[in-house]
Amino acid sequence: MLVNGVPYRTIWLADDRVTVEIIDQTKLPHEFKIEKLESVFAVANAIKNMLVRGAPLIGATAAYGMALGIKDDPSNDNLKKCYDLLLATRPTAVNLRWALDDLRTILTETPVGDRKNVAYKRATDICNEDIDICSNIGEHGSLLIKDIYDKNNNKTVNILTHCNAGWLATVDWGTALAPIYKAFDAGVDLHVWVDETRPRNQGASLTAWELGQHGVPHTIIVDNVGGHLMQHGHVDIVITGTDRTTYTGDVCNKIGTYLKALAAKANNVPFYVGLPSPTIDWTVEDGVKDIPIEERDQHEVATMRGKLANGQMVDVQITPDASFSKNFAFDVTPRHLITGLITERGISKANAQGLRALFPEYL
Ligand code: MRU
């Protein structure tokens, strides 16, 4: 997508075809900074500290992490070390495990001398596949938005989204935001309510920035406003992303998604999830019981990060010195609250039957 009119992906290979380059998302929206990743340790740090984030981008970055990690030592021993290091960075987004398993399988079947080239090629393929997947999610999802627009006699379609499931969370296009970009580009008059998404404010900082770069009308709201807007008829559809969706249709996504789904159900607002197939966990049946929920440092709750008038970025404390905080990063929305899952192969009901019909190879 465009940054000041120039097309970018979130991750790419530098001219030396070895170094990986990313957009440092901890600096947005105030600074657009490209960071070079030159080792598996730099990649692990970038994922853990959220220079890159969003389930599909975490997977793609980890794939390049494996390539960087084994390029000088492609032995089985080192392969395992890199796999373990990267897998431990973040626990919830299943794309991380999916990408690492994919690389491990391919590399184990490859002669040691060819592993470096194969790893780089597979990581690049994963990035290209992610773009295709997200673009297709955009096509399918945009029809939902277009349908609302047509039924409401071309009245502005109001869409609410949570966290950032845009192009910054993927390699390009995004999941929840891809339908919005495609509908907007096709001429649908739309407006996006952007949840700020405390504590890290991915909505206020990232979603608002990328929608703004594309010229999509949007308004940032604090996290508790969505229910009020739905009660008063100001939301036509909710679309979010997902970090892990069980094969039965439970969706684990950024903390607060569940509350939005409850409010949507109570107010008859359709609640959809942009779901790339690598985000489906075919091993988990009950999302509430069995998906590991990341708990991050309490510092993220106790502080807010922002820009001073002189442009300097600072963290300020907003809680009493003696108070403790808890920082759950994700929650699970049970399938009965979800209207549909927008996948690259079409829209499915949030249940095992629907997902298996679209992805029969996993039966
Ligand atoms: O903690 P984050 O910023 O990695 O969480 C991101 C989300 O929760 C997104 O909604 C999800 O990864 C889907 S991204 C297409």
Tab-separated table of C-alpha atoms in Angstrom, residues 3-354:
chain	number	residue	atom	x	y	z
A	3	VAL	CA	3.137	5.665	2.106
A	4	ASN	CA	3.219	9.274	0.964
A	5	GLY	CA	2.330	7.992	-2.500
A	6	VAL	CA	5.138	5.369	-2.618
A	7	PRO	CA	4.162	1.663	-2.620
A	8	TYR	CA	5.529	-0.355	0.300
A	9	ARG	CA	5.260	-3.819	1.757
A	10	THR	CA	5.867	-4.316	5.482
A	11	ILE	CA	8.865	-6.614	4.902
A	12	TRP	CA	11.289	-7.134	2.020
A	13	LEU	CA	14.829	-8.236	1.202
A	14	ALA	CA	17.503	-5.545	0.934
A	15	ASP	CA	19.595	-5.164	-2.237
A	16	ASP	CA	22.167	-7.665	-0.884
A	17	ARG	CA	19.318	-10.293	-0.961
A	18	VAL	CA	20.327	-11.405	2.557
A	19	THR	CA	19.407	-8.606	4.954
A	20	VAL	CA	15.723	-8.243	5.787
A	21	GLU	CA	14.147	-4.797	5.986
A	22	ILE	CA	11.007	-3.878	7.917
A	23	ILE	CA	9.017	-0.807	8.894
A	24	ASP	CA	9.567	-0.223	12.636
A	25	GLN	CA	5.944	-0.060	13.784
A	26	THR	CA	6.835	1.122	17.295
A	27	LYS	CA	7.701	4.498	15.746
A	28	LEU	CA	4.449	5.003	13.830
A	29	PRO	CA	2.528	7.225	13.320
A	30	HIS	CA	5.123	9.859	14.192
A	31	GLU	CA	8.157	8.506	12.368
A	32	PHE	CA	8.471	6.249	9.296
A	33	LYS	CA	11.634	4.316	10.027
A	34	ILE	CA	13.031	1.343	8.140
A	35	GLU	CA	15.000	-1.130	10.231
A	36	LYS	CA	17.525	-3.690	8.980
A	37	LEU	CA	17.408	-7.210	10.460
A	38	GLU	CA	20.702	-9.052	9.996
A	39	SER	CA	20.452	-12.029	12.348
A	40	VAL	CA	17.922	-14.428	13.831
A	41	PHE	CA	18.400	-12.591	17.145
A	42	ALA	CA	17.410	-9.272	15.557
A	43	VAL	CA	14.320	-10.960	14.123
A	44	ALA	CA	13.382	-12.489	17.491
A	45	ASN	CA	13.771	-9.071	19.112
A	46	ALA	CA	11.677	-7.374	16.395
A	47	ILE	CA	8.802	-9.833	16.925
A	48	LYS	CA	8.968	-9.851	20.737
A	49	ASN	CA	9.140	-6.069	21.045
A	50	MET	CA	6.572	-5.556	18.295
A	51	LEU	CA	8.607	-3.658	15.712
A	52	VAL	CA	6.621	-6.060	13.552
A	53	ARG	CA	3.282	-7.375	14.781
A	54	GLY	CA	-0.002	-8.768	13.470
A	55	ALA	CA	-0.379	-12.510	13.003
A	56	PRO	CA	0.476	-12.842	9.269
A	57	LEU	CA	3.455	-10.478	9.482
A	58	ILE	CA	4.791	-12.286	12.553
A	59	GLY	CA	4.736	-15.518	10.517
A	60	ALA	CA	6.414	-13.948	7.479
A	61	THR	CA	9.118	-12.310	9.602
A	62	ALA	CA	9.817	-15.559	11.443
A	63	ALA	CA	10.269	-17.310	8.079
A	64	TYR	CA	12.976	-14.808	7.124
A	65	GLY	CA	14.352	-15.234	10.662
A	66	MET	CA	14.955	-18.919	9.912
A	67	ALA	CA	16.753	-17.997	6.686
A	68	LEU	CA	18.976	-15.477	8.488
A	69	GLY	CA	19.564	-17.943	11.320
A	70	ILE	CA	20.761	-20.872	9.206
A	71	LYS	CA	22.553	-18.998	6.407
A	72	ASP	CA	26.028	-19.534	7.959
A	73	ASP	CA	25.248	-22.757	9.823
A	74	PRO	CA	22.562	-24.888	8.152
A	75	SER	CA	23.094	-27.884	10.480
A	76	ASN	CA	20.149	-29.687	12.097
A	77	ASP	CA	21.367	-28.545	15.507
A	78	ASN	CA	21.289	-24.892	14.558
A	79	LEU	CA	17.984	-25.296	12.720
A	80	LYS	CA	16.412	-26.459	15.975
A	81	LYS	CA	17.995	-23.605	17.949
A	82	CYS	CA	16.612	-20.996	15.527
A	83	TYR	CA	13.170	-22.651	15.516
A	84	ASP	CA	13.023	-22.675	19.344
A	85	LEU	CA	14.265	-19.090	19.675
A	86	LEU	CA	11.684	-17.734	17.239
A	87	LEU	CA	8.777	-19.843	18.531
A	88	ALA	CA	9.292	-18.430	22.036
A	89	THR	CA	8.838	-14.799	20.925
A	90	ARG	CA	5.027	-14.533	21.077
A	91	PRO	CA	2.594	-17.277	22.110
A	92	THR	CA	-0.824	-16.461	20.644
A	93	ALA	CA	-0.650	-15.804	16.883
A	94	VAL	CA	-0.585	-19.288	15.361
A	95	ASN	CA	0.964	-18.004	12.109
A	96	LEU	CA	4.299	-18.015	13.946
A	97	ARG	CA	4.172	-21.768	14.550
A	98	TRP	CA	2.686	-22.353	11.100
A	99	ALA	CA	5.559	-20.564	9.316
A	100	LEU	CA	8.259	-22.144	11.483
A	101	ASP	CA	6.832	-25.649	10.989
A	102	ASP	CA	6.660	-25.031	7.251
A	103	LEU	CA	10.318	-23.940	7.085
A	104	ARG	CA	11.478	-26.743	9.369
A	105	THR	CA	9.769	-29.418	7.263
A	106	ILE	CA	11.153	-28.085	3.987
A	107	LEU	CA	14.659	-27.549	5.330
A	108	THR	CA	14.854	-30.952	6.990
A	109	GLU	CA	14.095	-32.523	3.594
A	110	THR	CA	16.761	-30.366	1.867
A	111	PRO	CA	20.497	-31.259	1.611
A	112	VAL	CA	22.459	-29.095	4.073
A	113	GLY	CA	24.350	-27.269	1.301
A	114	ASP	CA	21.142	-26.055	-0.358
A	115	ARG	CA	19.320	-24.990	2.783
A	116	LYS	CA	20.227	-21.294	2.747
A	117	ASN	CA	18.802	-20.688	-0.745
A	118	VAL	CA	15.732	-22.829	-0.076
A	119	ALA	CA	15.011	-20.958	3.185
A	120	TYR	CA	15.183	-17.530	1.537
A	121	LYS	CA	13.019	-18.708	-1.343
A	122	ARG	CA	10.366	-20.216	0.927
A	123	ALA	CA	10.273	-17.087	3.126
A	124	THR	CA	9.794	-14.932	0.023
A	125	ASP	CA	7.057	-17.294	-1.220
A	126	ILE	CA	5.261	-17.056	2.146
A	127	CYS	CA	5.267	-13.257	1.780
A	128	ASN	CA	3.893	-13.422	-1.767
A	129	GLU	CA	1.262	-15.989	-0.768
A	130	ASP	CA	0.171	-13.735	2.111
A	131	ILE	CA	-0.411	-10.878	-0.318
A	132	ASP	CA	-2.595	-13.096	-2.533
A	133	ILE	CA	-4.541	-14.405	0.466
A	134	CYS	CA	-5.206	-10.913	1.809
A	135	SER	CA	-6.148	-9.564	-1.602
A	136	ASN	CA	-8.710	-12.368	-1.965
A	137	ILE	CA	-10.082	-11.711	1.533
A	138	GLY	CA	-10.478	-8.132	0.348
A	139	GLU	CA	-12.443	-9.195	-2.736
A	140	HIS	CA	-14.853	-11.423	-0.795
A	141	GLY	CA	-15.288	-8.990	2.095
A	142	SER	CA	-15.818	-5.974	-0.126
A	143	LEU	CA	-18.985	-7.619	-1.478
A	144	LEU	CA	-20.450	-7.563	2.045
A	145	ILE	CA	-19.791	-3.837	2.306
A	146	LYS	CA	-21.101	-3.210	-1.208
A	147	ASP	CA	-24.254	-5.137	-0.339
A	148	ILE	CA	-24.932	-2.937	2.707
A	149	TYR	CA	-24.290	0.144	0.562
A	150	ASP	CA	-26.775	-1.007	-2.088
A	151	LYS	CA	-29.436	-2.010	0.457
A	152	ASN	CA	-29.152	1.356	2.240
A	153	ASN	CA	-29.595	3.315	-1.007
A	154	ASN	CA	-25.956	4.437	-1.182
A	155	LYS	CA	-25.843	5.841	2.352
A	156	THR	CA	-22.354	5.955	3.906
A	157	VAL	CA	-21.467	2.508	5.288
A	158	ASN	CA	-20.120	2.742	8.857
A	159	ILE	CA	-17.640	0.001	9.722
A	160	LEU	CA	-16.117	-0.563	13.151
A	161	THR	CA	-12.726	-2.257	13.523
A	162	HIS	CA	-10.525	-3.123	16.484
A	163	CYS	CA	-6.719	-3.119	16.771
A	164	ASN	CA	-4.795	-3.106	13.493
A	165	ALA	CA	-5.601	-5.817	10.984
A	166	GLY	CA	-4.555	-3.704	8.041
A	167	TRP	CA	-1.606	-3.944	5.678
A	168	LEU	CA	0.777	-3.196	8.544
A	169	ALA	CA	-0.315	-6.457	10.202
A	170	THR	CA	0.296	-8.511	7.057
A	171	VAL	CA	2.730	-8.252	4.146
A	172	ASP	CA	0.245	-6.107	2.203
A	173	TRP	CA	-3.513	-5.327	2.029
A	174	GLY	CA	-4.420	-6.575	5.534
A	175	THR	CA	-7.261	-8.860	6.576
A	176	ALA	CA	-10.027	-6.807	8.232
A	177	LEU	CA	-9.009	-3.693	6.301
A	178	ALA	CA	-8.573	-5.360	2.883
A	179	PRO	CA	-12.369	-5.430	2.254
A	180	ILE	CA	-12.499	-1.779	3.279
A	181	TYR	CA	-9.710	-0.761	0.865
A	182	LYS	CA	-11.272	-2.734	-1.986
A	183	ALA	CA	-14.780	-1.364	-1.366
A	184	PHE	CA	-13.413	2.185	-1.033
A	185	ASP	CA	-11.405	1.834	-4.252
A	186	ALA	CA	-14.571	0.558	-5.991
A	187	GLY	CA	-16.367	3.784	-5.069
A	188	VAL	CA	-18.378	2.743	-1.999
A	189	ASP	CA	-18.960	5.683	0.335
A	190	LEU	CA	-17.701	4.405	3.686
A	191	HIS	CA	-16.397	5.531	7.060
A	192	VAL	CA	-14.408	3.548	9.630
A	193	TRP	CA	-14.736	3.769	13.416
A	194	VAL	CA	-11.231	2.993	14.708
A	195	ASP	CA	-11.002	1.602	18.272
A	196	GLU	CA	-7.898	3.076	19.924
A	197	THR	CA	-6.994	-0.415	21.310
A	198	ARG	CA	-5.284	0.147	24.625
A	199	PRO	CA	-2.717	-0.528	25.883
A	200	ARG	CA	-0.543	-0.331	22.764
A	201	ASN	CA	-2.997	1.710	20.724
A	202	GLN	CA	-2.609	-0.177	17.458
A	203	GLY	CA	-5.910	1.343	16.321
A	204	ALA	CA	-5.112	4.965	17.157
A	205	SER	CA	-1.494	4.721	15.952
A	206	LEU	CA	-1.473	2.215	13.087
A	207	THR	CA	-4.981	1.729	11.686
A	208	ALA	CA	-5.671	5.453	11.675
A	209	TRP	CA	-2.296	6.105	10.001
A	210	GLU	CA	-2.718	3.576	7.225
A	211	LEU	CA	-6.359	4.526	6.524
A	212	GLY	CA	-5.231	8.144	6.374
A	213	GLN	CA	-2.422	7.296	3.933
A	214	HIS	CA	-5.035	5.713	1.640
A	215	GLY	CA	-7.519	8.579	2.058
A	216	VAL	CA	-10.181	6.437	3.778
A	217	PRO	CA	-12.509	8.534	6.012
A	218	HIS	CA	-12.176	7.418	9.631
A	219	THR	CA	-12.681	8.515	13.235
A	220	ILE	CA	-10.697	7.297	16.256
A	221	ILE	CA	-12.780	6.358	19.303
A	222	VAL	CA	-11.762	5.161	22.743
A	223	ASP	CA	-12.283	1.473	23.351
A	224	ASN	CA	-15.542	1.785	25.266
A	225	VAL	CA	-17.505	3.744	22.648
A	226	GLY	CA	-18.433	0.900	20.264
A	227	GLY	CA	-21.461	-0.323	22.257
A	228	HIS	CA	-22.925	3.179	22.404
A	229	LEU	CA	-22.466	3.658	18.655
A	230	MET	CA	-24.106	0.308	17.880
A	231	GLN	CA	-27.074	1.098	20.168
A	232	HIS	CA	-27.695	4.283	18.204
A	233	GLY	CA	-27.473	2.692	14.752
A	234	HIS	CA	-24.091	4.200	13.867
A	235	VAL	CA	-22.392	0.895	12.985
A	236	ASP	CA	-23.473	-1.183	9.957
A	237	ILE	CA	-20.861	-3.915	10.273
A	238	VAL	CA	-17.923	-4.856	12.512
A	239	ILE	CA	-14.848	-6.413	10.882
A	240	THR	CA	-11.826	-7.509	12.923
A	241	GLY	CA	-8.747	-9.641	12.391
A	242	THR	CA	-7.703	-12.786	14.222
A	243	ASP	CA	-4.516	-14.202	15.732
A	244	ARG	CA	-5.783	-17.759	15.933
A	245	THR	CA	-9.117	-19.243	14.918
A	246	THR	CA	-10.022	-22.763	15.992
A	247	TYR	CA	-11.289	-25.166	13.339
A	248	THR	CA	-14.630	-24.852	15.133
A	249	GLY	CA	-14.756	-21.087	14.531
A	250	ASP	CA	-13.750	-19.500	17.876
A	251	VAL	CA	-11.714	-16.355	17.198
A	252	CYS	CA	-8.813	-15.208	19.343
A	253	ASN	CA	-7.928	-11.591	18.629
A	254	LYS	CA	-6.717	-8.434	20.350
A	255	ILE	CA	-8.079	-7.897	23.848
A	256	GLY	CA	-11.472	-6.181	23.669
A	257	THR	CA	-12.660	-7.961	20.530
A	258	TYR	CA	-14.966	-10.162	22.625
A	259	LEU	CA	-16.715	-7.127	24.152
A	260	LYS	CA	-17.323	-5.697	20.671
A	261	ALA	CA	-18.809	-9.006	19.544
A	262	LEU	CA	-21.156	-9.057	22.565
A	263	ALA	CA	-22.283	-5.519	21.815
A	264	ALA	CA	-22.743	-6.379	18.134
A	265	LYS	CA	-24.873	-9.423	18.976
A	266	ALA	CA	-27.029	-7.403	21.390
A	267	ASN	CA	-27.645	-4.772	18.713
A	268	ASN	CA	-28.066	-7.029	15.660
A	269	VAL	CA	-24.929	-5.671	14.015
A	270	PRO	CA	-23.160	-8.244	11.780
A	271	PHE	CA	-19.752	-9.222	13.161
A	272	TYR	CA	-17.230	-10.555	10.615
A	273	VAL	CA	-13.603	-11.642	10.918
A	274	GLY	CA	-10.943	-11.496	8.175
A	275	LEU	CA	-9.339	-14.942	8.372
A	276	PRO	CA	-6.324	-16.039	6.294
A	277	SER	CA	-6.054	-19.843	6.301
A	278	PRO	CA	-2.618	-19.930	8.028
A	279	THR	CA	-4.396	-18.390	11.050
A	280	ILE	CA	-6.654	-21.439	11.451
A	281	ASP	CA	-5.469	-23.787	14.184
A	282	TRP	CA	-6.672	-27.215	13.054
A	283	THR	CA	-5.544	-28.749	16.372
A	284	VAL	CA	-7.700	-26.710	18.758
A	285	GLU	CA	-11.419	-27.253	19.306
A	286	ASP	CA	-12.233	-24.972	22.235
A	287	GLY	CA	-10.673	-21.524	21.868
A	288	VAL	CA	-11.593	-20.245	25.327
A	289	LYS	CA	-10.008	-23.242	27.062
A	290	ASP	CA	-7.063	-24.044	24.841
A	291	ILE	CA	-5.605	-20.958	23.145
A	292	PRO	CA	-2.632	-19.526	25.079
A	293	ILE	CA	-3.247	-15.855	25.869
A	294	GLU	CA	-0.146	-13.690	25.876
A	295	GLU	CA	0.384	-11.601	29.007
A	296	ARG	CA	2.678	-8.665	28.363
A	297	ASP	CA	4.597	-6.386	30.716
A	298	GLN	CA	2.424	-4.277	33.041
A	299	HIS	CA	4.455	-1.241	32.003
A	300	GLU	CA	2.301	-1.095	28.833
A	301	VAL	CA	-0.832	-0.562	30.958
A	302	ALA	CA	0.779	1.805	33.434
A	303	THR	CA	2.120	4.154	30.762
A	304	MET	CA	1.093	5.923	27.567
A	305	ARG	CA	3.528	6.661	24.761
A	306	GLY	CA	3.221	9.889	22.830
A	307	LYS	CA	4.909	12.795	21.102
A	308	LEU	CA	5.809	16.034	22.855
A	309	ALA	CA	5.360	19.382	21.117
A	310	ASN	CA	9.103	19.349	20.293
A	311	GLY	CA	8.676	16.026	18.460
A	312	GLN	CA	10.367	13.899	21.136
A	313	MET	CA	8.681	10.545	21.899
A	314	VAL	CA	8.116	9.837	25.614
A	315	ASP	CA	6.372	7.344	27.895
A	316	VAL	CA	4.328	8.922	30.692
A	317	GLN	CA	2.998	7.042	33.715
A	318	ILE	CA	-0.777	7.228	34.239
A	319	THR	CA	-1.199	4.916	37.259
A	320	PRO	CA	-0.309	5.297	40.957
A	321	ASP	CA	3.280	4.296	41.813
A	322	ALA	CA	2.083	1.514	44.139
A	323	SER	CA	-0.595	-0.064	41.880
A	324	PHE	CA	-0.081	-3.244	39.899
A	325	SER	CA	-1.584	-3.807	36.441
A	326	LYS	CA	-2.469	-6.896	34.409
A	327	ASN	CA	-1.866	-6.921	30.686
A	328	PHE	CA	-3.762	-9.638	28.804
A	329	ALA	CA	-3.060	-9.073	25.111
A	330	PHE	CA	-5.838	-11.205	23.556
A	331	ASP	CA	-9.275	-12.630	24.222
A	332	VAL	CA	-11.468	-15.257	22.591
A	333	THR	CA	-14.777	-14.536	20.882
A	334	PRO	CA	-16.892	-17.699	20.885
A	335	ARG	CA	-18.225	-18.789	17.495
A	336	HIS	CA	-21.897	-18.118	18.339
A	337	LEU	CA	-21.163	-14.369	18.365
A	338	ILE	CA	-19.628	-14.375	14.881
A	339	THR	CA	-21.701	-13.808	11.743
A	340	GLY	CA	-19.049	-15.075	9.346
A	341	LEU	CA	-15.367	-15.667	8.628
A	342	ILE	CA	-14.018	-13.961	5.500
A	343	THR	CA	-11.346	-16.297	4.119
A	344	GLU	CA	-9.364	-16.218	0.879
A	345	ARG	CA	-11.703	-18.886	-0.505
A	346	GLY	CA	-14.963	-17.209	0.432
A	347	ILE	CA	-17.099	-16.510	3.481
A	348	SER	CA	-17.713	-19.314	5.941
A	349	LYS	CA	-20.010	-19.732	8.914
A	350	ALA	CA	-17.999	-19.786	12.130
A	351	ASN	CA	-18.116	-23.544	12.562
A	352	ALA	CA	-16.171	-26.688	11.686
A	353	GLN	CA	-18.505	-27.653	8.861
A	354	GLY	CA	-18.090	-24.302	7.106
